[in-house]
Amino acid sequence: MALVRRIARPLLAAPFIFEGVRTALRPEREIDVCPQAFEAVDSALAKTSAPGFVDVRAVIRASGAVAAGAGIMYATNRRPRAAAAALLVTTSVGWAGRRRIWELRGQERVQEIQSILRDAGLLGGMLLAVVDHDGRPSLGYQVNQFVERSQKKAQRKQRELEKKTQKLGKKTRSSVDSAQQKLAAQRG
């Protein structure tokens, strides 16, 4: 299975890296897809207290850079689950700006449907990558195991302390008994 992952990860990451670099270099291409949405975001950014140099292009560039970086991390098996989650988030944002296929006709509609299905397949692959443990247990499982081990250790320590307490109790009783016997012998 490790060989399959070594081959599959770069193949799955390649489109994300390519699109991420392309988006980071030419954010206008993304803006042209749905200009109304980006104009609304741009005006919302202008109204906030964000610095003046933050505009839609900067946000799109950053998103592209994150996607490219996460794709490289995934392809090289560096934090693959976190990288896959980042790819999933950056790619999902792009779905909001999709063209409405019911308004398209002919070959343009077919191409848009193919694009949607291709992207859906990539998103499905990323969803699988997010939950792929690569033979290692999940963080939740590791935490549960840690808690169970800690509870067992605590119970073991408690039993040891109870045994020591019993031994000390016996020693104390025998010391008290012998002291009482010595006192009784001295008095009587």
Short mmCIF file of N, CA, C and O in Angstrom, two decimals, residues 86-173:
data_model
loop_
_atom_site.label_atom_id
_atom_site.label_comp_id
_atom_site.label_asym_id
_atom_site.label_seq_id
_atom_site.Cartn_x
_atom_site.Cartn_y
_atom_site.Cartn_z
N ALA A 86 -6.32 21.37 3.79
CA ALA A 86 -6.11 22.72 3.23
C ALA A 86 -6.52 22.76 1.76
O ALA A 86 -7.13 23.72 1.31
N LEU A 87 -6.19 21.73 1.02
CA LEU A 87 -6.58 21.67 -0.39
C LEU A 87 -8.09 21.61 -0.51
O LEU A 87 -8.67 22.25 -1.40
N LEU A 88 -8.71 20.87 0.35
CA LEU A 88 -10.17 20.76 0.33
C LEU A 88 -10.81 22.12 0.58
O LEU A 88 -11.75 22.51 -0.12
N VAL A 89 -10.29 22.85 1.53
CA VAL A 89 -10.86 24.17 1.86
C VAL A 89 -10.62 25.16 0.72
O VAL A 89 -11.54 25.86 0.30
N THR A 90 -9.40 25.22 0.21
CA THR A 90 -9.11 26.20 -0.85
C THR A 90 -9.86 25.88 -2.13
O THR A 90 -10.28 26.78 -2.84
N THR A 91 -10.08 24.61 -2.41
CA THR A 91 -10.79 24.23 -3.62
C THR A 91 -12.29 24.43 -3.46
O THR A 91 -12.97 24.85 -4.39
N SER A 92 -12.80 24.17 -2.28
CA SER A 92 -14.24 24.32 -2.05
C SER A 92 -14.68 25.77 -2.22
O SER A 92 -15.79 26.03 -2.64
N VAL A 93 -13.80 26.70 -1.88
CA VAL A 93 -14.13 28.12 -2.02
C VAL A 93 -14.40 28.45 -3.48
O VAL A 93 -15.29 29.23 -3.81
N GLY A 94 -13.66 27.84 -4.38
CA GLY A 94 -13.82 28.09 -5.82
C GLY A 94 -15.16 27.63 -6.36
O GLY A 94 -15.61 28.10 -7.41
N TRP A 95 -15.82 26.72 -5.68
CA TRP A 95 -17.10 26.22 -6.17
C TRP A 95 -18.18 27.29 -6.07
O TRP A 95 -19.17 27.24 -6.78
N ALA A 96 -17.99 28.25 -5.20
CA ALA A 96 -19.00 29.30 -5.04
C ALA A 96 -19.10 30.15 -6.29
O ALA A 96 -20.17 30.67 -6.61
N GLY A 97 -18.02 30.29 -7.01
CA GLY A 97 -18.02 31.15 -8.20
C GLY A 97 -18.31 30.42 -9.49
O GLY A 97 -18.08 30.95 -10.57
N ARG A 98 -18.81 29.19 -9.42
CA ARG A 98 -19.11 28.41 -10.61
C ARG A 98 -20.20 29.06 -11.45
O ARG A 98 -21.10 29.71 -10.93
N ARG A 99 -20.10 28.83 -12.74
CA ARG A 99 -21.16 29.32 -13.63
C ARG A 99 -22.36 28.41 -13.50
O ARG A 99 -22.24 27.23 -13.23
N ARG A 100 -23.52 28.97 -13.69
CA ARG A 100 -24.76 28.19 -13.58
C ARG A 100 -24.97 27.40 -14.86
O ARG A 100 -25.18 27.98 -15.92
N ILE A 101 -24.93 26.09 -14.73
CA ILE A 101 -25.00 25.24 -15.93
C ILE A 101 -26.37 25.30 -16.59
O ILE A 101 -26.48 25.05 -17.79
N TRP A 102 -27.41 25.63 -15.85
CA TRP A 102 -28.74 25.68 -16.47
C TRP A 102 -28.88 26.88 -17.40
O TRP A 102 -29.80 26.92 -18.20
N GLU A 103 -27.95 27.83 -17.30
CA GLU A 103 -27.99 28.98 -18.20
C GLU A 103 -27.15 28.75 -19.46
O GLU A 103 -27.22 29.53 -20.39
N LEU A 104 -26.35 27.69 -19.47
CA LEU A 104 -25.47 27.41 -20.60
C LEU A 104 -26.17 26.48 -21.59
O LEU A 104 -27.08 25.74 -21.24
N ARG A 105 -25.68 26.48 -22.81
CA ARG A 105 -26.24 25.62 -23.87
C ARG A 105 -25.11 24.96 -24.64
O ARG A 105 -24.00 25.48 -24.72
N GLY A 106 -25.43 23.80 -25.21
CA GLY A 106 -24.55 23.14 -26.15
C GLY A 106 -23.23 22.67 -25.54
O GLY A 106 -23.17 22.16 -24.43
N GLN A 107 -22.17 22.86 -26.34
CA GLN A 107 -20.84 22.39 -25.97
C GLN A 107 -20.32 23.08 -24.71
O GLN A 107 -19.63 22.47 -23.90
N GLU A 108 -20.67 24.34 -24.53
CA GLU A 108 -20.24 25.08 -23.35
C GLU A 108 -20.79 24.43 -22.07
O GLU A 108 -20.09 24.31 -21.07
N ARG A 109 -22.04 23.97 -22.15
CA ARG A 109 -22.66 23.31 -21.01
C ARG A 109 -21.98 21.97 -20.72
O ARG A 109 -21.71 21.65 -19.56
N VAL A 110 -21.69 21.22 -21.77
CA VAL A 110 -21.02 19.92 -21.61
C VAL A 110 -19.65 20.11 -20.97
O VAL A 110 -19.26 19.38 -20.06
N GLN A 111 -18.91 21.12 -21.43
CA GLN A 111 -17.58 21.38 -20.87
C GLN A 111 -17.67 21.78 -19.39
O GLN A 111 -16.84 21.35 -18.58
N GLU A 112 -18.66 22.58 -19.05
CA GLU A 112 -18.82 22.99 -17.65
C GLU A 112 -19.18 21.80 -16.77
O GLU A 112 -18.68 21.65 -15.66
N ILE A 113 -20.04 20.92 -17.27
CA ILE A 113 -20.41 19.71 -16.52
C ILE A 113 -19.20 18.82 -16.34
O ILE A 113 -18.96 18.29 -15.25
N GLN A 114 -18.39 18.65 -17.40
CA GLN A 114 -17.17 17.85 -17.29
C GLN A 114 -16.22 18.46 -16.26
O GLN A 114 -15.61 17.75 -15.46
N SER A 115 -16.11 19.76 -16.27
CA SER A 115 -15.25 20.44 -15.31
C SER A 115 -15.74 20.23 -13.88
O SER A 115 -14.95 19.98 -12.97
N ILE A 116 -17.05 20.34 -13.70
CA ILE A 116 -17.63 20.13 -12.37
C ILE A 116 -17.38 18.70 -11.89
O ILE A 116 -16.98 18.47 -10.75
N LEU A 117 -17.59 17.73 -12.77
CA LEU A 117 -17.38 16.33 -12.39
C LEU A 117 -15.91 16.04 -12.11
O LEU A 117 -15.58 15.29 -11.17
N ARG A 118 -15.02 16.61 -12.89
CA ARG A 118 -13.58 16.43 -12.65
C ARG A 118 -13.20 17.02 -11.29
O ARG A 118 -12.51 16.39 -10.49
N ASP A 119 -13.68 18.21 -11.01
CA ASP A 119 -13.40 18.84 -9.73
C ASP A 119 -14.03 18.07 -8.57
O ASP A 119 -13.44 17.96 -7.49
N ALA A 120 -15.23 17.53 -8.80
CA ALA A 120 -15.87 16.72 -7.77
C ALA A 120 -15.06 15.47 -7.48
O ALA A 120 -14.91 15.05 -6.33
N GLY A 121 -14.50 14.87 -8.52
CA GLY A 121 -13.63 13.70 -8.34
C GLY A 121 -12.39 14.05 -7.54
O GLY A 121 -11.97 13.30 -6.65
N LEU A 122 -11.80 15.20 -7.83
CA LEU A 122 -10.62 15.64 -7.07
C LEU A 122 -10.99 15.91 -5.61
O LEU A 122 -10.24 15.56 -4.70
N LEU A 123 -12.15 16.54 -5.40
CA LEU A 123 -12.59 16.79 -4.03
C LEU A 123 -12.84 15.47 -3.29
O LEU A 123 -12.52 15.34 -2.11
N GLY A 124 -13.41 14.50 -3.99
CA GLY A 124 -13.61 13.18 -3.39
C GLY A 124 -12.29 12.53 -3.01
O GLY A 124 -12.16 11.94 -1.93
N GLY A 125 -11.30 12.67 -3.88
CA GLY A 125 -9.97 12.15 -3.55
C GLY A 125 -9.37 12.84 -2.34
O GLY A 125 -8.75 12.21 -1.48
N MET A 126 -9.59 14.15 -2.24
CA MET A 126 -9.07 14.89 -1.09
C MET A 126 -9.80 14.49 0.19
O MET A 126 -9.21 14.41 1.25
N LEU A 127 -11.11 14.24 0.08
CA LEU A 127 -11.86 13.77 1.26
C LEU A 127 -11.30 12.44 1.76
O LEU A 127 -11.12 12.23 2.96
N LEU A 128 -11.00 11.55 0.82
CA LEU A 128 -10.38 10.28 1.20
C LEU A 128 -9.01 10.51 1.82
O LEU A 128 -8.63 9.85 2.79
N ALA A 129 -8.27 11.45 1.27
CA ALA A 129 -6.93 11.74 1.79
C ALA A 129 -6.99 12.32 3.20
O ALA A 129 -6.12 12.06 4.02
N VAL A 130 -8.02 13.09 3.48
CA VAL A 130 -8.15 13.68 4.81
C VAL A 130 -8.33 12.59 5.86
O VAL A 130 -7.79 12.68 6.97
N VAL A 131 -9.08 11.55 5.54
CA VAL A 131 -9.34 10.50 6.52
C VAL A 131 -8.38 9.32 6.41
O VAL A 131 -8.45 8.39 7.21
N ASP A 132 -7.45 9.35 5.45
CA ASP A 132 -6.48 8.27 5.29
C ASP A 132 -5.45 8.33 6.41
O ASP A 132 -4.75 9.33 6.56
N HIS A 133 -5.36 7.28 7.17
CA HIS A 133 -4.44 7.26 8.30
C HIS A 133 -3.08 6.71 7.94
O HIS A 133 -2.18 6.70 8.77
N ASP A 134 -2.93 6.21 6.72
CA ASP A 134 -1.64 5.71 6.24
C ASP A 134 -1.06 4.66 7.20
O ASP A 134 0.13 4.64 7.48
N GLY A 135 -1.93 3.82 7.74
CA GLY A 135 -1.47 2.78 8.64
C GLY A 135 -1.24 3.26 10.06
O GLY A 135 -0.90 2.49 10.94
N ARG A 136 -1.38 4.57 10.28
CA ARG A 136 -1.18 5.13 11.62
C ARG A 136 -2.55 5.46 12.22
O ARG A 136 -3.44 5.89 11.50
N PRO A 137 -2.68 5.28 13.52
CA PRO A 137 -3.97 5.58 14.13
C PRO A 137 -4.27 7.07 14.13
O PRO A 137 -3.36 7.90 14.09
N SER A 138 -5.54 7.39 14.18
CA SER A 138 -5.95 8.79 14.20
C SER A 138 -5.60 9.43 15.53
O SER A 138 -5.29 8.76 16.51
N LEU A 139 -5.65 10.75 15.56
CA LEU A 139 -5.34 11.49 16.77
C LEU A 139 -6.33 11.14 17.88
O LEU A 139 -5.94 10.97 19.04
N GLY A 140 -7.60 11.00 17.54
CA GLY A 140 -8.62 10.63 18.53
C GLY A 140 -8.32 9.28 19.15
O GLY A 140 -8.42 9.09 20.37
N TYR A 141 -7.93 8.32 18.32
CA TYR A 141 -7.60 6.99 18.81
C TYR A 141 -6.37 7.06 19.72
O TYR A 141 -6.34 6.43 20.78
N GLN A 142 -5.37 7.83 19.32
CA GLN A 142 -4.17 7.97 20.13
C GLN A 142 -4.49 8.59 21.49
O GLN A 142 -3.97 8.16 22.52
N VAL A 143 -5.37 9.58 21.50
CA VAL A 143 -5.76 10.21 22.75
C VAL A 143 -6.49 9.20 23.64
O VAL A 143 -6.23 9.11 24.85
N ASN A 144 -7.42 8.45 23.05
CA ASN A 144 -8.15 7.43 23.83
C ASN A 144 -7.19 6.40 24.41
O ASN A 144 -7.34 6.00 25.57
N GLN A 145 -6.22 5.96 23.62
CA GLN A 145 -5.23 4.99 24.11
C GLN A 145 -4.41 5.58 25.25
O GLN A 145 -4.13 4.91 26.24
N PHE A 146 -4.02 6.84 25.11
CA PHE A 146 -3.26 7.51 26.17
C PHE A 146 -4.07 7.58 27.46
O PHE A 146 -3.55 7.31 28.54
N VAL A 147 -5.34 7.92 27.34
CA VAL A 147 -6.21 8.02 28.52
C VAL A 147 -6.35 6.64 29.17
O VAL A 147 -6.24 6.51 30.39
N GLU A 148 -6.56 5.61 28.36
CA GLU A 148 -6.70 4.26 28.91
C GLU A 148 -5.43 3.81 29.61
O GLU A 148 -5.48 3.24 30.71
N ARG A 149 -4.27 4.07 28.97
CA ARG A 149 -3.00 3.69 29.60
C ARG A 149 -2.81 4.45 30.91
O ARG A 149 -2.36 3.88 31.90
N SER A 150 -3.15 5.72 30.91
CA SER A 150 -3.00 6.54 32.12
C SER A 150 -3.91 6.01 33.23
O SER A 150 -3.50 5.95 34.40
N GLN A 151 -5.13 5.64 32.88
CA GLN A 151 -6.05 5.10 33.88
C GLN A 151 -5.53 3.78 34.44
O GLN A 151 -5.60 3.54 35.65
N LYS A 152 -5.00 2.92 33.58
CA LYS A 152 -4.45 1.64 34.05
C LYS A 152 -3.25 1.87 34.96
O LYS A 152 -3.11 1.20 35.99
N LYS A 153 -2.39 2.81 34.59
CA LYS A 153 -1.23 3.12 35.44
C LYS A 153 -1.69 3.65 36.78
O LYS A 153 -1.14 3.29 37.83
N ALA A 154 -2.69 4.52 36.77
CA ALA A 154 -3.21 5.08 38.02
C ALA A 154 -3.80 3.99 38.90
O ALA A 154 -3.58 3.97 40.12
N GLN A 155 -4.53 3.04 38.29
CA GLN A 155 -5.11 1.94 39.06
C GLN A 155 -4.00 1.05 39.64
O GLN A 155 -4.08 0.62 40.79
N ARG A 156 -2.97 0.80 38.83
CA ARG A 156 -1.84 0.00 39.30
C ARG A 156 -1.14 0.69 40.47
O ARG A 156 -0.84 0.05 41.50
N LYS A 157 -0.91 1.98 40.34
CA LYS A 157 -0.27 2.74 41.43
C LYS A 157 -1.14 2.72 42.68
O LYS A 157 -0.64 2.61 43.80
N GLN A 158 -2.46 2.85 42.48
CA GLN A 158 -3.37 2.84 43.61
C GLN A 158 -3.29 1.49 44.33
O GLN A 158 -3.25 1.44 45.56
N ARG A 159 -3.26 0.39 43.57
CA ARG A 159 -3.14 -0.94 44.19
C ARG A 159 -1.82 -1.07 44.94
O ARG A 159 -1.78 -1.61 46.05
N GLU A 160 -0.73 -0.57 44.32
CA GLU A 160 0.57 -0.62 44.99
C GLU A 160 0.54 0.17 46.30
O GLU A 160 1.05 -0.29 47.33
N LEU A 161 -0.05 1.35 46.26
CA LEU A 161 -0.15 2.18 47.47
C LEU A 161 -1.01 1.51 48.53
O LEU A 161 -0.71 1.58 49.73
N GLU A 162 -2.09 0.87 48.11
CA GLU A 162 -2.93 0.15 49.07
C GLU A 162 -2.17 -0.99 49.72
O GLU A 162 -2.27 -1.21 50.94
N LYS A 163 -1.37 -1.72 48.94
CA LYS A 163 -0.56 -2.82 49.50
C LYS A 163 0.46 -2.27 50.48
O LYS A 163 0.66 -2.83 51.57
N LYS A 164 1.13 -1.17 50.09
CA LYS A 164 2.11 -0.57 50.99
C LYS A 164 1.45 -0.06 52.26
O LYS A 164 2.00 -0.19 53.35
N THR A 165 0.25 0.51 52.10
CA THR A 165 -0.49 0.98 53.26
C THR A 165 -0.82 -0.17 54.19
O THR A 165 -0.69 -0.06 55.42
N GLN A 166 -1.24 -1.30 53.62
CA GLN A 166 -1.56 -2.48 54.44
C GLN A 166 -0.31 -2.98 55.16
O GLN A 166 -0.36 -3.32 56.34
N LYS A 167 0.82 -3.04 54.44
CA LYS A 167 2.07 -3.49 55.05
C LYS A 167 2.47 -2.56 56.19
O LYS A 167 2.87 -3.01 57.26
N LEU A 168 2.38 -1.24 55.93
CA LEU A 168 2.73 -0.28 56.98
C LEU A 168 1.76 -0.40 58.16
O LEU A 168 2.16 -0.28 59.32
N GLY A 169 0.50 -0.64 57.85
CA GLY A 169 -0.49 -0.84 58.92
C GLY A 169 -0.15 -2.05 59.76
O GLY A 169 -0.22 -2.02 61.00
N LYS A 170 0.26 -3.15 59.11
CA LYS A 170 0.64 -4.37 59.84
C LYS A 170 1.88 -4.11 60.69
O LYS A 170 1.95 -4.51 61.85
N LYS A 171 2.87 -3.43 60.08
CA LYS A 171 4.09 -3.12 60.82
C LYS A 171 3.78 -2.23 62.02
O LYS A 171 4.31 -2.43 63.12
N THR A 172 2.93 -1.24 61.78
CA THR A 172 2.56 -0.33 62.86
C THR A 172 1.85 -1.09 63.97
O THR A 172 2.15 -0.90 65.17
N ARG A 173 0.91 -1.96 63.59
CA ARG A 173 0.19 -2.74 64.60
C ARG A 173 1.15 -3.65 65.37
O ARG A 173 1.06 -3.77 66.59
#
